[in-house]
Amino acid sequence: MAEILRRLTNASSFSVLQDKLENWHRDYHMFSCDQNVNRCCELIELTAKIQGQLFNILNITAAEGGHYGGVDTLKTRFLPWLGSCFSISRPSIAEDTSLHLFQDAAEKERKMKELLLSHEIILSCLDDTKCKSATTLLATEDEILQLKADLLSTNEQLDLYKRKQDTIHDYERQIRLLKDELAYLSSEKVMLQERLVRSRSPSPLPLLSRSSSPLRSTSPTRAQLTNSSRHARLVSRFSDLYTMERLDAQSLLRRYIPDLEMVQRIIFIAVMESFQKAKLAYRQFKQQVRKTLSTSHFGPESLEDAAVDYIVRNLDLYDVLCSVNNVILAMNKNPQISFPPEVDFRLICPLIRETCRVAFAMQTLDTPLDLAYGSSGELFNNAKLSASFFLAPLVAYYVWPALVEGSTVVVKGEAVTKRGALWSRNRSRSASPARSRSLSPRFSDKRSMSPGRLTTRHL
């Protein structure tokens, strides 16, 4: 008995009961009816447990007193208390009604537990969804970072390939130059061998009179030896201008000029002006070279051939920047084309610069290459043109000029045909704004004629 009493004392059941009563009293007005009933039932259950333990102690204590131990106390105190408990007047509520109330309370408690359980399940699902979303978001961010890294690596590889390609092109150019040098040296070797053979054989030259004109050697110069290879290379480079630099310039211009026709007109005029300025620069440069070589030239070749050979060897001395500036100045005065005021024609400097270089080098050939003259409104010529859109026999405007060698077409040009091309051309000339209208190009610069006119009338 003492052990049971000690456990009951250590459990502090009455202290727990008192704390629960105080907490219930403090929160009574904040709880709902169901919550208050649950608290009351909880206290009753706790009280019943304590009473059960006390009844157990009472039984053991009475048994320790013998057969009649504690009988008087039970008769005078316990039995009257039990009798008063059972003799309490019955409540006005019927037993069936009380049973129904207990059942309803139990049902409500069960539903509340189910609601709590379902709420906990929903919260758990939400937490899982949140965790999965966070995981997915992290995975997506990782994939984006990986894709950015892959894109950066791809761009770096692309730049590396472009640099390698440029290096390969430089190597190929150097190889061509070395081949030309080799061909020139081989021809010089043959020429020296022939001279050596002639020097060993009797020569009739001493029999000639002193008054006779000196004989010149017919040995070819480097420019003559490399003429065919330079011709093929320049024609190929002219085709590259159409497929590469022209498209790049067209893409740049379309950012500022929505009219494709105006863009193509600008490019065509830029190419024509570039050839014209490059030919003028070649004539001036050649005249300077002849003047310089005239005082010291005594070789077997003529002064003209020596000048051309010097230019071929020193094409890098050509002042291409001066020609580019002259081309842009001429384009600013051209009334057929217009440009937005916020930008200028220097936007297409790469096309103009490369065209000037090609045109300058073409003048060193035995038969210089030139551009065929063309104007809007003329009849379409199948021999020198290919049509972008063939709608009528008249040319509306040119996209790219034809490359000719004398009267032979080497590379066809490109033009667009339209019905009423002459009338639309006159209307575009009257409506197209120009950068400078103070002087007409025809009178302000006599050299602004097309290369075709220069070739047929003034050269």
XYZ file of C-alpha atoms in Angstrom:
459
model
C 0.000 0.000 0.000
C 2.794 2.362 0.883
C 4.315 1.857 -2.606
C 1.050 2.721 -4.346
C 0.627 5.794 -2.155
C 4.196 6.863 -2.956
C 3.604 6.588 -6.709
C 0.392 8.578 -6.373
C 2.236 11.248 -4.417
C 5.111 11.444 -6.919
C 2.681 11.671 -9.847
C 1.299 14.942 -8.453
C -2.054 14.092 -9.947
C -3.910 16.679 -7.910
C -1.430 19.370 -8.956
C -1.994 18.445 -12.582
C -5.736 18.525 -11.986
C -5.468 21.953 -10.360
C -3.377 23.333 -13.258
C -5.865 22.055 -15.814
C -8.729 23.639 -13.860
C -6.926 26.980 -13.765
C -6.099 26.864 -17.473
C -9.658 25.980 -18.316
C -10.948 28.827 -16.159
C -8.607 31.274 -17.866
C -9.493 30.212 -21.431
C -13.151 29.341 -20.891
C -14.564 32.360 -22.769
C -12.184 31.910 -25.677
C -13.084 28.250 -26.291
C -16.051 27.011 -28.204
C -18.712 24.843 -26.634
C -17.150 21.644 -27.961
C -13.751 22.619 -26.629
C -15.156 23.375 -23.151
C -16.980 20.037 -23.084
C -13.776 18.271 -24.075
C -11.909 19.985 -21.236
C -14.590 18.987 -18.748
C -14.556 15.371 -19.910
C -10.787 15.368 -19.644
C -10.985 16.562 -16.010
C -13.630 13.931 -15.199
C -11.429 11.216 -16.690
C -8.459 12.447 -14.680
C -10.588 12.556 -11.523
C -11.850 9.031 -12.183
C -8.285 7.778 -12.523
C -7.351 9.364 -9.200
C -10.470 7.945 -7.547
C -9.637 4.496 -8.893
C -6.205 4.666 -7.337
C -7.725 5.893 -4.025
C -10.273 3.041 -4.039
C -7.380 0.646 -4.555
C -5.540 2.154 -1.580
C -8.769 1.984 0.476
C -9.178 -1.695 -0.294
C -5.558 -2.508 0.628
C -5.730 -0.410 3.795
C -8.960 -2.107 4.952
C -7.452 -5.531 4.215
C -4.431 -4.747 6.355
C -6.721 -3.977 9.375
C -8.126 -7.468 9.539
C -11.639 -8.757 9.161
C -13.195 -5.876 11.024
C -10.544 -3.242 10.460
C -12.009 0.136 9.454
C -15.570 -1.060 9.701
C -16.708 1.834 11.884
C -15.221 4.417 9.558
C -16.787 2.762 6.559
C -20.167 2.663 8.288
C -20.100 6.243 9.600
C -18.451 8.041 6.681
C -18.077 6.074 3.444
C -21.452 4.352 3.276
C -23.450 7.549 4.063
C -21.483 9.382 1.320
C -22.271 6.639 -1.203
C -25.903 6.756 -0.206
C -26.089 10.503 -0.638
C -24.515 10.184 -4.119
C -27.080 7.644 -5.301
C -29.988 9.418 -3.609
C -29.384 12.689 -5.550
C -32.465 13.658 -7.437
C -32.397 12.536 -11.027
C -31.943 15.240 -13.618
C -34.792 16.475 -15.690
C -33.150 15.103 -18.816
C -34.127 11.592 -19.686
C -31.583 8.848 -19.880
C -32.166 8.470 -23.571
C -31.620 12.192 -24.112
C -28.426 12.132 -22.064
C -27.198 9.152 -24.056
C -27.905 11.010 -27.281
C -25.989 14.013 -26.033
C -23.010 11.854 -25.211
C -23.226 10.255 -28.625
C -23.434 13.638 -30.330
C -20.474 14.882 -28.349
C -18.507 11.775 -29.282
C -19.486 12.186 -32.943
C -18.458 15.844 -32.907
C -15.171 14.928 -31.305
C -14.588 12.269 -33.946
C -15.384 14.721 -36.756
C -13.086 17.273 -35.184
C -10.298 14.739 -35.063
C -10.957 13.871 -38.711
C -10.894 17.548 -39.652
C -7.667 18.021 -37.760
C -6.218 14.947 -39.438
C -7.308 16.127 -42.905
C -5.945 19.592 -42.173
C -2.631 18.093 -41.163
C -2.615 15.989 -44.349
C -3.318 19.092 -46.477
C -0.552 20.996 -44.741
C 1.786 18.073 -45.280
C 0.853 17.966 -48.979
C 1.436 21.691 -49.267
C 4.810 21.340 -47.631
C 5.691 18.525 -50.027
C 4.511 20.593 -52.998
C 6.485 23.553 -51.763
C 9.594 21.444 -51.368
C 9.118 19.932 -54.830
C 8.568 23.392 -56.355
C 11.681 24.695 -54.655
C 13.607 21.680 -55.884
C 12.250 22.147 -59.407
C 13.095 25.851 -59.301
C 16.614 25.087 -58.187
C 16.922 22.475 -60.933
C 15.624 24.990 -63.504
C 18.084 27.622 -62.327
C 20.869 25.073 -62.554
C 19.779 24.175 -66.088
C 19.693 27.865 -67.058
C 23.167 28.389 -65.651
C 24.364 25.287 -67.474
C 22.802 26.490 -70.737
C 24.419 29.903 -70.304
C 27.750 28.233 -69.692
C 27.249 26.057 -72.789
C 26.309 29.123 -74.852
C 29.382 30.981 -73.652
C 31.563 27.992 -74.459
C 29.972 27.700 -77.907
C 30.563 31.389 -78.613
C 34.176 31.055 -77.538
C 34.605 28.046 -79.809
C 32.956 29.962 -82.647
C 35.338 32.886 -82.137
C 38.231 30.441 -82.062
C 37.065 28.862 -85.320
C 36.702 32.290 -86.911
C 40.217 33.244 -85.878
C 41.487 29.944 -87.230
C 39.618 30.567 -90.467
C 41.114 34.042 -90.768
C 44.533 32.554 -90.101
C 43.930 29.946 -92.799
C 42.937 32.689 -95.244
C 46.123 34.582 -94.411
C 48.133 31.421 -94.958
C 46.418 30.835 -98.279
C 47.164 34.402 -99.346
C 50.796 33.997 -98.344
C 50.951 30.710 -100.240
C 49.606 32.412 -103.364
C 52.142 35.194 -102.993
C 54.933 32.659 -102.529
C 53.769 30.773 -105.603
C 53.843 34.002 -107.587
C 57.332 34.739 -106.270
C 58.406 31.228 -107.177
C 57.052 31.578 -110.702
C 58.840 34.910 -111.063
C 62.128 33.501 -109.775
C 61.805 30.502 -112.080
C 61.309 32.790 -115.054
C 64.313 34.864 -114.002
C 66.351 31.688 -113.715
C 65.374 30.668 -117.241
C 66.168 34.164 -118.481
C 69.602 34.135 -116.835
C 70.354 30.728 -118.271
C 69.431 31.969 -121.756
C 71.662 35.001 -121.289
C 74.489 32.756 -120.162
C 74.085 30.601 -123.253
C 74.000 33.658 -125.523
C 77.065 35.123 -123.851
C 79.050 31.981 -124.627
C 78.009 31.963 -128.293
C 79.262 34.535 -130.877
C 77.027 37.599 -130.765
C 76.310 39.798 -133.790
C 75.712 42.815 -131.591
C 79.201 44.354 -132.024
C 78.627 44.547 -135.798
C 75.748 46.939 -135.309
C 76.407 50.606 -135.781
C 76.432 52.951 -132.864
C 73.682 54.987 -134.384
C 71.195 52.108 -134.315
C 68.605 52.040 -131.531
C 69.461 49.832 -128.512
C 67.778 46.458 -128.319
C 65.573 45.808 -125.323
C 65.149 42.446 -123.702
C 61.788 40.829 -124.089
C 61.999 39.086 -120.693
C 58.679 39.419 -118.823
C 58.346 41.378 -115.582
C 56.839 40.084 -112.372
C 53.548 41.837 -113.133
C 53.375 40.117 -116.521
C 54.286 36.725 -115.108
C 51.621 36.879 -112.398
C 48.960 38.522 -114.556
C 46.807 35.409 -115.012
C 46.906 34.378 -111.362
C 46.173 37.931 -110.198
C 43.340 38.140 -112.707
C 41.704 34.986 -111.363
C 42.216 36.036 -107.760
C 40.730 39.511 -108.301
C 37.695 38.143 -110.118
C 37.124 35.739 -107.236
C 37.550 38.594 -104.757
C 34.980 40.669 -106.664
C 32.509 37.787 -106.353
C 33.260 37.628 -102.619
C 32.404 41.319 -102.334
C 28.939 40.504 -103.680
C 28.323 37.521 -101.412
C 29.944 38.798 -98.206
C 30.651 42.532 -97.831
C 27.526 43.523 -99.797
C 25.239 41.469 -97.556
C 26.935 42.811 -94.418
C 26.469 46.368 -95.619
C 22.865 45.660 -96.559
C 22.142 44.284 -93.076
C 23.649 47.376 -91.460
C 21.694 49.771 -93.669
C 18.387 47.986 -93.097
C 18.632 48.900 -89.411
C 18.180 52.562 -90.339
C 16.498 52.480 -93.769
C 13.380 50.280 -94.072
C 13.206 50.699 -97.884
C 15.130 47.822 -99.501
C 15.267 49.611 -102.853
C 17.006 52.632 -101.350
C 19.468 50.353 -99.537
C 20.370 48.545 -102.757
C 20.727 51.839 -104.618
C 23.142 53.098 -101.947
C 25.287 49.962 -102.218
C 25.365 50.096 -106.028
C 26.395 53.758 -106.072
C 29.011 53.089 -103.381
C 30.598 50.349 -105.527
C 30.541 52.489 -108.682
C 32.089 55.475 -106.873
C 34.711 53.226 -105.270
C 35.877 51.986 -108.679
C 35.968 55.501 -110.033
C 38.020 56.919 -107.146
C 40.347 53.894 -107.126
C 41.079 54.283 -110.854
C 41.812 57.965 -110.356
C 44.130 57.157 -107.445
C 45.883 54.518 -109.585
C 46.570 57.001 -112.383
C 47.971 59.541 -109.937
C 50.071 56.936 -108.135
C 51.382 55.543 -111.429
C 52.338 59.015 -112.601
C 54.322 59.588 -109.400
C 56.085 56.233 -109.780
C 57.029 56.985 -113.399
C 58.364 60.361 -112.397
C 60.438 58.786 -109.633
C 61.808 55.944 -111.781
C 62.549 58.062 -114.848
C 65.788 59.417 -113.374
C 67.252 56.041 -112.422
C 65.650 53.509 -114.750
C 68.033 51.620 -117.038
C 66.630 48.075 -117.005
C 65.724 46.006 -120.003
C 61.975 46.603 -119.527
C 60.224 49.812 -120.499
C 59.512 52.575 -117.992
C 55.792 51.797 -118.202
C 56.366 48.126 -117.381
C 58.728 49.036 -114.552
C 56.152 51.383 -113.045
C 53.421 48.738 -113.186
C 55.783 46.123 -111.757
C 56.659 48.457 -108.870
C 52.958 49.042 -108.110
C 52.254 45.310 -108.155
C 55.063 44.758 -105.657
C 53.899 47.616 -103.395
C 50.109 47.561 -103.392
C 50.185 48.321 -99.680
C 51.391 51.864 -100.490
C 47.965 52.696 -101.893
C 46.269 55.342 -99.709
C 42.896 53.639 -99.533
C 41.661 55.935 -96.760
C 41.840 58.940 -99.061
C 39.757 57.111 -101.678
C 37.187 56.108 -99.044
C 36.787 59.741 -97.977
C 36.375 60.837 -101.597
C 33.735 58.152 -102.164
C 31.735 59.225 -99.106
C 31.981 62.875 -100.180
C 30.664 62.013 -103.645
C 27.816 59.944 -102.169
C 26.777 62.832 -99.913
C 26.370 64.970 -103.033
C 24.427 62.359 -104.987
C 20.730 63.383 -105.290
C 19.564 59.835 -106.062
C 20.147 58.481 -102.562
C 19.270 59.674 -99.076
C 20.308 58.697 -95.582
C 18.895 59.311 -92.073
C 20.460 62.395 -90.447
C 21.571 60.556 -87.317
C 24.036 58.334 -89.249
C 26.225 58.718 -92.347
C 27.684 56.647 -95.153
C 30.755 55.744 -93.088
C 28.563 52.942 -91.794
C 29.467 50.956 -94.934
C 33.180 51.827 -94.891
C 34.239 48.123 -94.936
C 32.495 47.605 -98.290
C 33.902 50.833 -99.747
C 37.437 50.126 -98.515
C 37.597 46.568 -99.872
C 36.042 47.624 -103.191
C 38.649 50.396 -103.578
C 41.468 47.922 -102.935
C 40.097 45.427 -105.461
C 39.522 48.150 -108.063
C 43.044 49.559 -107.566
C 44.624 46.112 -107.985
C 42.521 45.450 -111.109
C 44.160 48.419 -112.835
C 47.555 46.647 -112.710
C 46.411 43.873 -115.053
C 47.463 43.814 -118.696
C 43.839 44.514 -119.586
C 42.342 46.356 -116.605
C 38.996 45.185 -115.293
C 36.222 47.750 -115.003
C 32.529 48.049 -114.191
C 29.889 48.262 -116.885
C 27.958 51.507 -116.870
C 24.271 51.208 -116.116
C 21.379 53.576 -115.523
C 17.774 53.175 -114.533
C 15.271 52.998 -117.342
C 17.541 51.311 -119.879
C 16.732 48.023 -121.578
C 17.561 44.871 -119.674
C 20.632 43.119 -121.137
C 20.780 39.380 -120.502
C 24.426 39.269 -121.515
C 25.604 41.348 -118.572
C 22.740 41.214 -116.047
C 20.686 38.743 -114.069
C 17.312 39.932 -112.789
C 16.282 39.720 -109.153
C 12.636 40.265 -110.141
C 11.982 40.224 -113.894
C 8.690 42.029 -114.396
C 9.403 44.201 -117.429
C 12.139 44.773 -120.052
C 13.215 48.061 -118.447
C 15.660 48.289 -115.544
C 14.198 49.964 -112.459
C 17.488 50.086 -110.546
C 20.768 48.187 -110.256
C 21.674 45.952 -107.322
C 25.258 45.092 -108.373
C 27.308 46.195 -111.400
C 28.723 43.864 -114.021
C 32.492 43.334 -114.227
C 33.881 43.666 -117.752
C 37.260 43.238 -119.437
C 37.172 45.530 -122.422
C 33.885 44.573 -124.064
C 33.736 41.083 -122.526
C 31.534 40.478 -119.498
C 33.529 38.613 -116.833
C 30.953 38.629 -114.011
C 27.284 39.440 -114.518
C 25.616 42.178 -112.538
C 22.177 42.198 -110.975
C 19.207 44.492 -111.555
C 15.514 44.807 -110.687
C 12.972 45.435 -113.421
C 9.589 47.095 -113.031
C 6.831 48.356 -115.266
C 7.092 52.083 -115.680
C 10.686 52.055 -114.439
C 11.624 55.335 -116.168
C 8.685 57.234 -114.677
C 9.339 55.849 -111.153
C 13.014 56.773 -111.519
C 12.184 60.407 -112.356
C 9.740 60.591 -109.481
C 12.302 59.137 -107.024
C 14.892 61.681 -108.172
C 12.539 64.587 -107.570
C 11.352 63.276 -104.185
C 14.584 61.856 -102.777
C 16.314 64.195 -100.285
C 20.028 64.763 -100.653
C 22.585 65.696 -98.054
C 23.997 68.670 -100.001
C 22.196 70.378 -102.855
C 24.403 73.479 -103.057
C 26.131 72.152 -106.180
C 25.052 69.516 -108.631
C 27.454 66.546 -108.844
C 27.631 67.001 -112.607
C 29.229 70.431 -112.281
C 30.833 70.286 -108.849
C 33.032 67.282 -109.617
C 33.834 66.401 -113.197
C 35.296 63.080 -112.075
C 31.944 61.876 -110.658
C 31.039 60.200 -113.925
C 30.521 56.479 -113.997
C 33.418 54.141 -114.817
C 31.717 53.182 -118.059
C 31.651 56.761 -119.311
C 35.273 57.279 -118.340
C 36.224 54.186 -120.304
C 34.363 55.028 -123.487
C 34.825 58.794 -123.675
C 37.649 60.078 -121.525
C 40.286 57.315 -121.255
